[in-house]
Tab-separated table of C-alpha atoms and ligand atoms in Angstrom:
chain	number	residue	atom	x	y	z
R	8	UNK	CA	41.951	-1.474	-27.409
R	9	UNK	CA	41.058	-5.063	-28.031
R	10	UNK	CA	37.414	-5.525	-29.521
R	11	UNK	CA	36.690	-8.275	-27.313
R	12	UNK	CA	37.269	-5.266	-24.488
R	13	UNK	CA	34.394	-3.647	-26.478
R	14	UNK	CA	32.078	-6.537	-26.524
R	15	UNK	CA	32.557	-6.960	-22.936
R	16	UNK	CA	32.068	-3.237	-21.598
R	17	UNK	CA	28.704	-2.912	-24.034
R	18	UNK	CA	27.683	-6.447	-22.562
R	19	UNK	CA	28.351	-5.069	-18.954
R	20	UNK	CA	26.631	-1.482	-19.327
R	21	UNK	CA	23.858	-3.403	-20.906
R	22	UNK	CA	23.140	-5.701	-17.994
R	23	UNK	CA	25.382	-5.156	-14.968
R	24	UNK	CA	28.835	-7.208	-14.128
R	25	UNK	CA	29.111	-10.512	-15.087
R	26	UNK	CA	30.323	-14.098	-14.028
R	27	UNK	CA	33.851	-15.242	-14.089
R	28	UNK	CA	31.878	-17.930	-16.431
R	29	UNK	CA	30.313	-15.597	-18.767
R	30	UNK	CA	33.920	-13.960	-18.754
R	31	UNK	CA	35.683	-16.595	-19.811
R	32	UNK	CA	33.517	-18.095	-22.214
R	33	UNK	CA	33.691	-15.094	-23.775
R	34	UNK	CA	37.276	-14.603	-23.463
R	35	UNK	CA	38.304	-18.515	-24.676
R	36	UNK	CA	35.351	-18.895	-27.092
R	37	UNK	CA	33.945	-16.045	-28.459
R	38	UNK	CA	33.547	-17.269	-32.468
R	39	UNK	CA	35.720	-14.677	-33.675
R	40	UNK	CA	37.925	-12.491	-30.857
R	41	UNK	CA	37.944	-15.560	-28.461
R	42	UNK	CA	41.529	-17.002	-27.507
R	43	UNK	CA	41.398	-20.366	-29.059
R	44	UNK	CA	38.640	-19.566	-32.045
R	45	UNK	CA	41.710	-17.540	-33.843
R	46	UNK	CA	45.115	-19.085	-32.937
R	47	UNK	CA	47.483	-22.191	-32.137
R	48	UNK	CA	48.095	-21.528	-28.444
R	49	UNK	CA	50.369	-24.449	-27.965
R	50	UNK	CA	53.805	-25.248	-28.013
R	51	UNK	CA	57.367	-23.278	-27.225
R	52	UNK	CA	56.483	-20.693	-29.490
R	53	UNK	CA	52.837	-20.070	-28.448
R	54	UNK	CA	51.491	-19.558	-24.869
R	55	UNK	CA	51.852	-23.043	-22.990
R	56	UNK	CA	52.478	-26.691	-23.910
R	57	UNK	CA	51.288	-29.931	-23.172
R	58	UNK	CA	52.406	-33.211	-21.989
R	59	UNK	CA	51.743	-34.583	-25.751
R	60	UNK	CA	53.803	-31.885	-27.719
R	61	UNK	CA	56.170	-32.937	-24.819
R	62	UNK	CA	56.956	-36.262	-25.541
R	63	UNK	CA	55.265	-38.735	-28.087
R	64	UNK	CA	55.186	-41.324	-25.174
R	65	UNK	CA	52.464	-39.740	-23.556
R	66	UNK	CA	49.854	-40.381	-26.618
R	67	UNK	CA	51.578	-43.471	-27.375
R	68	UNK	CA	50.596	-45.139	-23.978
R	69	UNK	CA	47.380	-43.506	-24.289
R	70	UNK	CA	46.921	-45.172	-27.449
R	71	UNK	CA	47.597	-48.515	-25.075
R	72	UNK	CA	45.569	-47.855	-22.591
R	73	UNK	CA	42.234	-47.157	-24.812
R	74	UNK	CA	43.429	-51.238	-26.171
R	75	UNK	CA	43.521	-52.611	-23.276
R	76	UNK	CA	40.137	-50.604	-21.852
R	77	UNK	CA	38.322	-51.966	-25.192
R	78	UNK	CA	39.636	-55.680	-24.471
R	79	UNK	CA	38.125	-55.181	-21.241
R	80	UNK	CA	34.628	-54.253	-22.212
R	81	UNK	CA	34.743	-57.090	-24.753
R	82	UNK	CA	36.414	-56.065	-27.507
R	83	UNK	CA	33.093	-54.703	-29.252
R	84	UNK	CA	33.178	-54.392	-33.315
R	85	UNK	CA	32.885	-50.491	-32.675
R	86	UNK	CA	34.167	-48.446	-30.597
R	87	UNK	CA	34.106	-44.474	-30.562
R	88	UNK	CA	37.286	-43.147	-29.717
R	89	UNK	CA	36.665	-39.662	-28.181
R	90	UNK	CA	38.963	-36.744	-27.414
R	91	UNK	CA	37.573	-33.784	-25.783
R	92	UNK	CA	39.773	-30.663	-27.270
R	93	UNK	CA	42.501	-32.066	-29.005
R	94	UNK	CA	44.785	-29.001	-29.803
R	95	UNK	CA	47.053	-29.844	-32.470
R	96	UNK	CA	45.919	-33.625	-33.011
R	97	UNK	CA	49.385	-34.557	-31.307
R	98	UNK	CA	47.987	-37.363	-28.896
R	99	UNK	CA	46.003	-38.615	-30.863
R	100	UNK	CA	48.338	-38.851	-33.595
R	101	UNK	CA	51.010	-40.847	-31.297
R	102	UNK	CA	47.700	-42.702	-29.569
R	103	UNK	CA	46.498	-44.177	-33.342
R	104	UNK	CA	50.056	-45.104	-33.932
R	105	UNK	CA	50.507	-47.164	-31.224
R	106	UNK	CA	47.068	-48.620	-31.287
R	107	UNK	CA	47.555	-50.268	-35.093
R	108	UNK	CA	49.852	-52.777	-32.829
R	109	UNK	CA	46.357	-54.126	-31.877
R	110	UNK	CA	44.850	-54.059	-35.598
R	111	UNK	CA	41.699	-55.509	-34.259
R	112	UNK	CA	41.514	-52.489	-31.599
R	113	UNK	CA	42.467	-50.364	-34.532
R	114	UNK	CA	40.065	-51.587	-37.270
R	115	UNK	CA	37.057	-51.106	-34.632
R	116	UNK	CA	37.875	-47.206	-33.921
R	117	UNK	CA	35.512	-44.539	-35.136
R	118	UNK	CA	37.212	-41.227	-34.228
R	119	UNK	CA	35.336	-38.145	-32.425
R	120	UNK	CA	36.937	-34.789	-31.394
R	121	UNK	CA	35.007	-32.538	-29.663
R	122	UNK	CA	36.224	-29.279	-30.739
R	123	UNK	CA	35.000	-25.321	-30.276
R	124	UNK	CA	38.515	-23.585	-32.346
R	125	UNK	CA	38.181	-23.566	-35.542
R	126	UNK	CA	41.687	-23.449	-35.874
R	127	UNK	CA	42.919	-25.876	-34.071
R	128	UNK	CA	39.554	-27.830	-36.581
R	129	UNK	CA	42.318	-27.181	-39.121
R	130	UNK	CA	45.372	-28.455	-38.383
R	131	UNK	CA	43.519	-31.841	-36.552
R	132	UNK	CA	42.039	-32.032	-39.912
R	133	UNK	CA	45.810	-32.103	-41.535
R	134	UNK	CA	46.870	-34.625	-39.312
R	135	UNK	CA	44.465	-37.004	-38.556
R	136	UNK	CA	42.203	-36.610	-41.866
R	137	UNK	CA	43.087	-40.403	-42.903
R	138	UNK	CA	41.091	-41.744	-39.844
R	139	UNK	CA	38.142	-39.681	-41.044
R	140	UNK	CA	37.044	-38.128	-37.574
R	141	UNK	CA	33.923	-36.692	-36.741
R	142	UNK	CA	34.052	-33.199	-35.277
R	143	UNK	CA	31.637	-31.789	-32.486
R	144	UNK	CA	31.253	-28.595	-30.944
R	145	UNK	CA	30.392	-30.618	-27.738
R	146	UNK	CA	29.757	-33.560	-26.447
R	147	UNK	CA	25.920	-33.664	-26.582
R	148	UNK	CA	26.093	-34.449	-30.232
R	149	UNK	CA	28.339	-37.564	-29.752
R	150	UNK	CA	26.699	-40.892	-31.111
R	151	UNK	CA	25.251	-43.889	-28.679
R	152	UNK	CA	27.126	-46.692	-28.403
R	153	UNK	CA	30.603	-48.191	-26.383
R	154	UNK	CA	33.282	-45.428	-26.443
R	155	UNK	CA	36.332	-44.925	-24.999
R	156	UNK	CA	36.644	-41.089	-24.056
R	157	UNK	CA	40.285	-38.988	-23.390
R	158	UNK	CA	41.054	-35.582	-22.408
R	159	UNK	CA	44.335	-34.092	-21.506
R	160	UNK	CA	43.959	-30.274	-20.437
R	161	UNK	CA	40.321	-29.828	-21.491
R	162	UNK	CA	38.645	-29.316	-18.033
R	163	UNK	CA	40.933	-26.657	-17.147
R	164	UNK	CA	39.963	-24.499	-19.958
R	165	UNK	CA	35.945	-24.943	-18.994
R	166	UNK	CA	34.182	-21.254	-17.817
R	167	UNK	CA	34.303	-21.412	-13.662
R	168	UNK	CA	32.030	-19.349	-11.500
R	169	UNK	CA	33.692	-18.095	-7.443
R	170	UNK	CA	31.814	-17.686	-4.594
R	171	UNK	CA	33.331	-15.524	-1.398
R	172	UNK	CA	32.716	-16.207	1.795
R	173	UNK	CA	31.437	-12.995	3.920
R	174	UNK	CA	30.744	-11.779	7.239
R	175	UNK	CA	27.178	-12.187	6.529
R	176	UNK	CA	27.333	-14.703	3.658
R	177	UNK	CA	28.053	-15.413	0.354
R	178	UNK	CA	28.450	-13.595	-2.370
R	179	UNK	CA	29.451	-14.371	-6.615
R	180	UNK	CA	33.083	-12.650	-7.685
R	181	UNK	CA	31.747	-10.970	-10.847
R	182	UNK	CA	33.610	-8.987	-13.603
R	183	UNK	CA	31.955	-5.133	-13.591
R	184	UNK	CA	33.394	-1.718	-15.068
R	185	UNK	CA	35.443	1.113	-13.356
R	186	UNK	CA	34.553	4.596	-14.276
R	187	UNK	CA	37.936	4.188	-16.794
R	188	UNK	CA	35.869	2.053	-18.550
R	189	UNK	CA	38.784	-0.839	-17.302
R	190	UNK	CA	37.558	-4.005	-16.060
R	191	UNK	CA	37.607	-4.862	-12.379
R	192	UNK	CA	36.220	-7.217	-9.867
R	193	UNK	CA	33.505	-6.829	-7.752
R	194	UNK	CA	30.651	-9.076	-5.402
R	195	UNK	CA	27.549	-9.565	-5.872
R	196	UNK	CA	24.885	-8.869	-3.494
R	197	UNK	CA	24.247	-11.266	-0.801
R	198	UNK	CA	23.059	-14.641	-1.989
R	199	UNK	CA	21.762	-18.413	-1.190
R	200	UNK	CA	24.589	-20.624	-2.567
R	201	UNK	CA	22.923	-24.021	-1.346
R	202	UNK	CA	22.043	-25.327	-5.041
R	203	UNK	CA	25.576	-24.001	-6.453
R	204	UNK	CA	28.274	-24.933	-3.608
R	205	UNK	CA	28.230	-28.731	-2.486
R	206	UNK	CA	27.639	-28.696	1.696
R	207	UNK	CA	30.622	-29.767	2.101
R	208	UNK	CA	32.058	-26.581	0.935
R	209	UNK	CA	29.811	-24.424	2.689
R	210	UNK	CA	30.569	-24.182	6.612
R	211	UNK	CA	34.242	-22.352	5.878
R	212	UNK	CA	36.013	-19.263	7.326
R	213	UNK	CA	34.833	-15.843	5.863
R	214	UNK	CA	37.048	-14.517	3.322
R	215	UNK	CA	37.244	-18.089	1.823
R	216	UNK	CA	36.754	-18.792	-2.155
R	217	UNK	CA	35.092	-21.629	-3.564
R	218	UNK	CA	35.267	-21.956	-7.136
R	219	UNK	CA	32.826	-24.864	-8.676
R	220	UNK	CA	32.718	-25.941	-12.560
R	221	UNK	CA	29.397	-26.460	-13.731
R	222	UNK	CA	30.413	-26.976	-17.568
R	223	UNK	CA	32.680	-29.956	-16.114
R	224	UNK	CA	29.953	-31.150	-14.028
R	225	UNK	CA	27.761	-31.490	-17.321
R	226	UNK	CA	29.893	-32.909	-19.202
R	227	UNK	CA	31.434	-35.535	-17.321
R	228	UNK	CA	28.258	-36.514	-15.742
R	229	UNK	CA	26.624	-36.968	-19.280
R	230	UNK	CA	29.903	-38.993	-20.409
R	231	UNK	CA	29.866	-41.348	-16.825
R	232	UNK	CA	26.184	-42.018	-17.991
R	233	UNK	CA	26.967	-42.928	-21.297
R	234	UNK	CA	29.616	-44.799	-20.069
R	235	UNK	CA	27.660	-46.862	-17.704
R	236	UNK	CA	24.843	-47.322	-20.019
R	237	UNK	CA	26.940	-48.636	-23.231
R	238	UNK	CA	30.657	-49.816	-21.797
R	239	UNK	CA	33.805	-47.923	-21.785
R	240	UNK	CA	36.279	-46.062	-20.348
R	241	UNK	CA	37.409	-42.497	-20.067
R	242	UNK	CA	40.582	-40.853	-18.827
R	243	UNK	CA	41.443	-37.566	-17.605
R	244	UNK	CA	44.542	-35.765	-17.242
R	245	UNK	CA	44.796	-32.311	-15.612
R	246	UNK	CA	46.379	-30.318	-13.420
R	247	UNK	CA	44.593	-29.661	-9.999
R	248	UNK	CA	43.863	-30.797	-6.469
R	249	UNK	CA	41.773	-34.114	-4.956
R	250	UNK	CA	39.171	-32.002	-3.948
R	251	UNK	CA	40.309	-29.883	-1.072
R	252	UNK	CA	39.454	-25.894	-0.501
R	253	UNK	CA	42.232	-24.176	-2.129
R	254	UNK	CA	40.705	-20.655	-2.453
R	255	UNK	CA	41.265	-18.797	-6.165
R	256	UNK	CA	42.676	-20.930	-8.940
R	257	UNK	CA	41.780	-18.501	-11.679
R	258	UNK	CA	44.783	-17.726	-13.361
R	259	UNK	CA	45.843	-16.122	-16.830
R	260	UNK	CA	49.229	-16.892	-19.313
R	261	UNK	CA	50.629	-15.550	-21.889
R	262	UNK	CA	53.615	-15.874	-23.694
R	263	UNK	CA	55.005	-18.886	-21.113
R	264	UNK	CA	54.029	-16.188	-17.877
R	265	UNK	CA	51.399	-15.693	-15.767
R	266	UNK	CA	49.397	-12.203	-16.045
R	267	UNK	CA	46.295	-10.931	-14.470
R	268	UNK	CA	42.914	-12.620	-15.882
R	269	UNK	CA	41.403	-9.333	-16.317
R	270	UNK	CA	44.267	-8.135	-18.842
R	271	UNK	CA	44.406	-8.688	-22.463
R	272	UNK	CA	41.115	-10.274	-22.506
R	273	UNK	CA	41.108	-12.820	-25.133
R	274	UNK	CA	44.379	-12.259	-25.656
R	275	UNK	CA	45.616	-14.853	-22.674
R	276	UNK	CA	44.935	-18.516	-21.848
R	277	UNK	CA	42.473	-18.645	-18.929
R	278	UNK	CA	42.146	-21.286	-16.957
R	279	UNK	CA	42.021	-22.854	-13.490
R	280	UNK	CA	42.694	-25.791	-11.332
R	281	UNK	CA	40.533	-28.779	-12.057
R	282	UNK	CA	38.887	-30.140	-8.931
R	283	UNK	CA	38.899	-33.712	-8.812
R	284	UNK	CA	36.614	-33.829	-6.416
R	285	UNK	CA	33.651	-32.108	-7.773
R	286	UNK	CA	34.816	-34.666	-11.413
R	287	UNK	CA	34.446	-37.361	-8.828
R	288	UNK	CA	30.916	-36.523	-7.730
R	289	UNK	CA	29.645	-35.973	-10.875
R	290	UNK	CA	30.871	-39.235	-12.886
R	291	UNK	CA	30.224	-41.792	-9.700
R	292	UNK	CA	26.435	-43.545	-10.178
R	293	UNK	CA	25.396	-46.769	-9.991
R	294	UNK	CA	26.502	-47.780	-12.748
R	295	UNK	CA	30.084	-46.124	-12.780
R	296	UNK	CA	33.116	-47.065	-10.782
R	297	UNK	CA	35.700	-43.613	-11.010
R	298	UNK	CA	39.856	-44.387	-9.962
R	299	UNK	CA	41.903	-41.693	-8.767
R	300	UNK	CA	42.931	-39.581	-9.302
R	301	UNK	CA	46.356	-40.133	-9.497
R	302	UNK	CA	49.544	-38.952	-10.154
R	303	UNK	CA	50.348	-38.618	-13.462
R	304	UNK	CA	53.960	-39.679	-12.583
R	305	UNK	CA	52.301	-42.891	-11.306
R	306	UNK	CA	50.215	-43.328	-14.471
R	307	UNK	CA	52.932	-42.636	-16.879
R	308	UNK	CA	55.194	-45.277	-15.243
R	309	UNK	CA	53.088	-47.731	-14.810
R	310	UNK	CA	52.181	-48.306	-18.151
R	311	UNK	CA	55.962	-48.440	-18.810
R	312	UNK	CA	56.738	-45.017	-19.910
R	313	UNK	CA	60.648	-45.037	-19.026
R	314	UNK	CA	60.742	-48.232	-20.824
R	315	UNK	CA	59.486	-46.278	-23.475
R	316	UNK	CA	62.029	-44.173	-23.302
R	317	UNK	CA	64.788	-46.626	-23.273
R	318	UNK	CA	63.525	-48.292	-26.589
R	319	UNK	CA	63.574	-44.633	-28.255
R	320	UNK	CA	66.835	-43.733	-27.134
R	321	UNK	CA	68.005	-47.439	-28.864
R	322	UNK	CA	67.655	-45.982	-31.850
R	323	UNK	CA	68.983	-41.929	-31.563
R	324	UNK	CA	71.910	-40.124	-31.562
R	325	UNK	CA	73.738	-38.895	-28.160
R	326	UNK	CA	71.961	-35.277	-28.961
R	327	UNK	CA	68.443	-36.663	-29.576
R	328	UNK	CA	68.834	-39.334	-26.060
R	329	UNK	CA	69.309	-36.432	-24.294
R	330	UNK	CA	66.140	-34.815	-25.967
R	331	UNK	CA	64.250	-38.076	-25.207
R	332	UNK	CA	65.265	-38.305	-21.686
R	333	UNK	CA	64.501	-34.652	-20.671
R	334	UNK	CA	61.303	-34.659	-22.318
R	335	UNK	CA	60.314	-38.074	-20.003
R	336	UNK	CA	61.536	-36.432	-17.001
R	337	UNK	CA	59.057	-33.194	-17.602
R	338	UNK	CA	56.212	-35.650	-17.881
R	339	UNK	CA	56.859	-38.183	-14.762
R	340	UNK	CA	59.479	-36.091	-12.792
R	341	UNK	CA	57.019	-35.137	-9.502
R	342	UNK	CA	59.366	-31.870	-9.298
R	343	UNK	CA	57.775	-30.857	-12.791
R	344	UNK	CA	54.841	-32.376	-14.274
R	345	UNK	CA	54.713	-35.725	-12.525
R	346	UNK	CA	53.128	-34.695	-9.033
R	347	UNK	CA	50.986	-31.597	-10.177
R	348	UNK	CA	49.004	-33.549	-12.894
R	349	UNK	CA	46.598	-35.886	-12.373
R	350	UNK	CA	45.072	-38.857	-14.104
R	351	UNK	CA	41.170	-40.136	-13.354
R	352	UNK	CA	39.606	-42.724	-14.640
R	353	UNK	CA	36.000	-43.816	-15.388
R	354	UNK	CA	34.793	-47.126	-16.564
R	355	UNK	CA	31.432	-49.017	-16.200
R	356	UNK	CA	30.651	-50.691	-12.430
R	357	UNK	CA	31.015	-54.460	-13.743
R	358	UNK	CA	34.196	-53.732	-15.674
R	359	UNK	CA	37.886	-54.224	-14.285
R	360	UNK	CA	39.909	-51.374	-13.308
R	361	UNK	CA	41.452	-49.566	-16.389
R	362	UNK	CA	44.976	-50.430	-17.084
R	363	UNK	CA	47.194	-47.606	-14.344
R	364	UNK	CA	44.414	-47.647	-11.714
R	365	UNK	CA	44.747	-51.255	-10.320
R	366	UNK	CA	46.796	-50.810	-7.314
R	367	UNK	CA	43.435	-48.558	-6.388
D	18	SAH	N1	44.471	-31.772	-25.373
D	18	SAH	C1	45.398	-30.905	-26.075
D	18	SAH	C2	45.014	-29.439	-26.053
D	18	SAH	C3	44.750	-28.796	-24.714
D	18	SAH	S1	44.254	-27.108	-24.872
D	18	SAH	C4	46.792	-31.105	-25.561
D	18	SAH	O1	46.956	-31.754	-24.538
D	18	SAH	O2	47.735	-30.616	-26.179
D	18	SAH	C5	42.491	-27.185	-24.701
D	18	SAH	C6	41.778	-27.753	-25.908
D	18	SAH	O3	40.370	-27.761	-25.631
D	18	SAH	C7	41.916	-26.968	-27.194
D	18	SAH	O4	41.871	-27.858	-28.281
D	18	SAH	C8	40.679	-26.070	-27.162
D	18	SAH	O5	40.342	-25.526	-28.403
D	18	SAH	C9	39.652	-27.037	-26.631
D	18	SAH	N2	38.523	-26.420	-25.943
D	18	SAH	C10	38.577	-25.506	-24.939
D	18	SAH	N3	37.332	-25.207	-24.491
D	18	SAH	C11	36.478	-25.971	-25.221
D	18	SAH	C12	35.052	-26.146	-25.230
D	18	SAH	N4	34.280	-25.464	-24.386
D	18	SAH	N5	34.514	-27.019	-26.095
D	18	SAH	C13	35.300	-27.736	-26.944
D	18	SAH	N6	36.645	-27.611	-26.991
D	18	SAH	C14	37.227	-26.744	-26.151
């Protein structure tokens, strides 16, 4: 039996069933049993992988777009270059390469990664120690000043809470004990929802689920201000839906296949679909315009990713072009990752769009 299992039933007998939120903080960041505080999920041999262990286009056009947002905004003397959970380092690694084509972008970067695994800490540290980055455990420690923030499968991972549509009402899916001792769903007693679910999720069918993100709601709303306060840009990538009711997106892998969320706990990835809608909402102010989203396909291209690709293949072998081109086609094919994932883009009200987001 997995200690984590422990910690959870004690927690539950303790103080009743508990939120899919509490659940999967506890399950993705609990300091020592927590999924990504003691392992490298990513990559063929681990439990999924990204877009950047992909292909090194991906953080290489990053690594373009963040010089081409900080022309935009003036080319200030310093800029903080953000990335909100940066696995292995890999984008950012690709991203810095490309950006030393601009050395005066270059020179001006101050690196941030917000980071919870200490892990994962470890092996950014390996890879990216020349640029001396600052690490945070979130974003509320991040310094004033123009920055230029990215993250590629971070809101997806963030704690989500569910709310059910009843006969009678709503009602919170919560995570409470069998007599087994096994962990199961259950609902909460009735309840008012009208400060948790926007009103324009509220007048739906019983038996509907709406699932809202308040950690992503912080978060992004804190970065938008910042944003609109001191210049910059942010762009996020993610898998998930413009905004529309699309019932339970909670969803555990491991090992490459899905499993139930309630199995293994700490032992799986976690996550659900990001709603662009709610990210929307919560960046757009005053002083904010937000693009998007779009489709990453769309993105990818049109910052020249097949070229990209053609000017690596120039230079491989008939076994590695084939590599290449497979790789590009996972990222911008809409049959695989081009359709499903989804770029958005913030930048401050006065500023141009972002490089991808002009045909807005
Ligand atoms: N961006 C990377 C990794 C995605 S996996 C890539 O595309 O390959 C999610 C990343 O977010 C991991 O680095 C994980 O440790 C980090 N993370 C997840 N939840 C977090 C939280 N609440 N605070 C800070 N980092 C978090």
């Amino acid at each position: 039996m997995s200690e984590l299992l422990d910690i959870l039933r004690k927690e539950i007998r303790m103080q009743g069933p508990i939120s899919l939120a509490r659940y999967m903080e506890m399950c993705l960041s609990h300091p020592k049993h927590g999924y990504y505080g003691n392992r490298d999920p990513l990559g063929v041999d681990g439990d999924f992988i990204t877009s950047p262990e992909i292909s090194q286009v991906f953080g290489e056009l990053i690594g373009l777009w963040a010089a081409v947002v900080w022309q935009q905004i003036g080319e200030p003397k310093k800029i903080r270059l953000v990335e909100l959970g940066p696995g292995r380092g890999t984008l950012m690694v690709d991203a810095l390469r490309a950006a030393n084509m601009l050395p005066s972008f270059f020179d001006s970067i101050e690196l941030h990664l917000v980071e919870s695994s200490k892990t994962l800490r470890k092996i950014q540290n390996k890879r990216l120690a020349d640029y001396f980055p600052v690490w945070h455990d979130d974003d509320t420690t991040l310094p004033d000043g123009p920055m230029i923030v990215i993250a590629n499968e971070f809101f997806d991972a963030l704690p989500i809470r569910q709310f059910e549509r009843r006969e009678k009402g709503w009602h919170e899916k919560l995570v409470g004990l069998q007599d087994d001792g096994s962990l199961a769903y259950l609902l909460s007693p009735l309840m008012n929802v009208n400060e948790l679910i926007a009103k324009s999720y509220r007048n739906v069918e019983p038996g509907t689920i709406v699932e809202t993100c308040p950690a992503a709601i912080n978060i992004l709303s804190r970065i938008a201000e910042a944003i609109g306060c001191y210049g910059g840009g942010a762009l996020i990538i993610d898998y998930g839906h413009e905004g529309s009711l699309v019932g339970n997106t909670f969803q555990a892998v491991k090992g490459h296949k899905y499993c139930s969320p309630l199995e293994w706990p700490g032992d799986t990835d976690l996550t659900s679909h990001v709603n662009f809608g709610q990210l929307i909402e919560a960046a757009t102010s005053l002083t904010t315009n937000v693009y998007g989203p779009i489709k990453q396909s769309v993105f990818l291209q049109s910052l020249g990713a097949r070229e990209r690709a053609e000017a690596l293949k120039m230079n491989a072998n008939e076994a590695e072009r084939e590599k290449i081109e497979i790789a590009i086609r996972r990222l911008i094919d809409d049959r695989e990752m081009g359709k499903m994932f989804k770029a958005l883009a913030i930048s401050r009200s006065d500023m141009l769009p972002p490089p991808g987001f002009e045909i807005e």
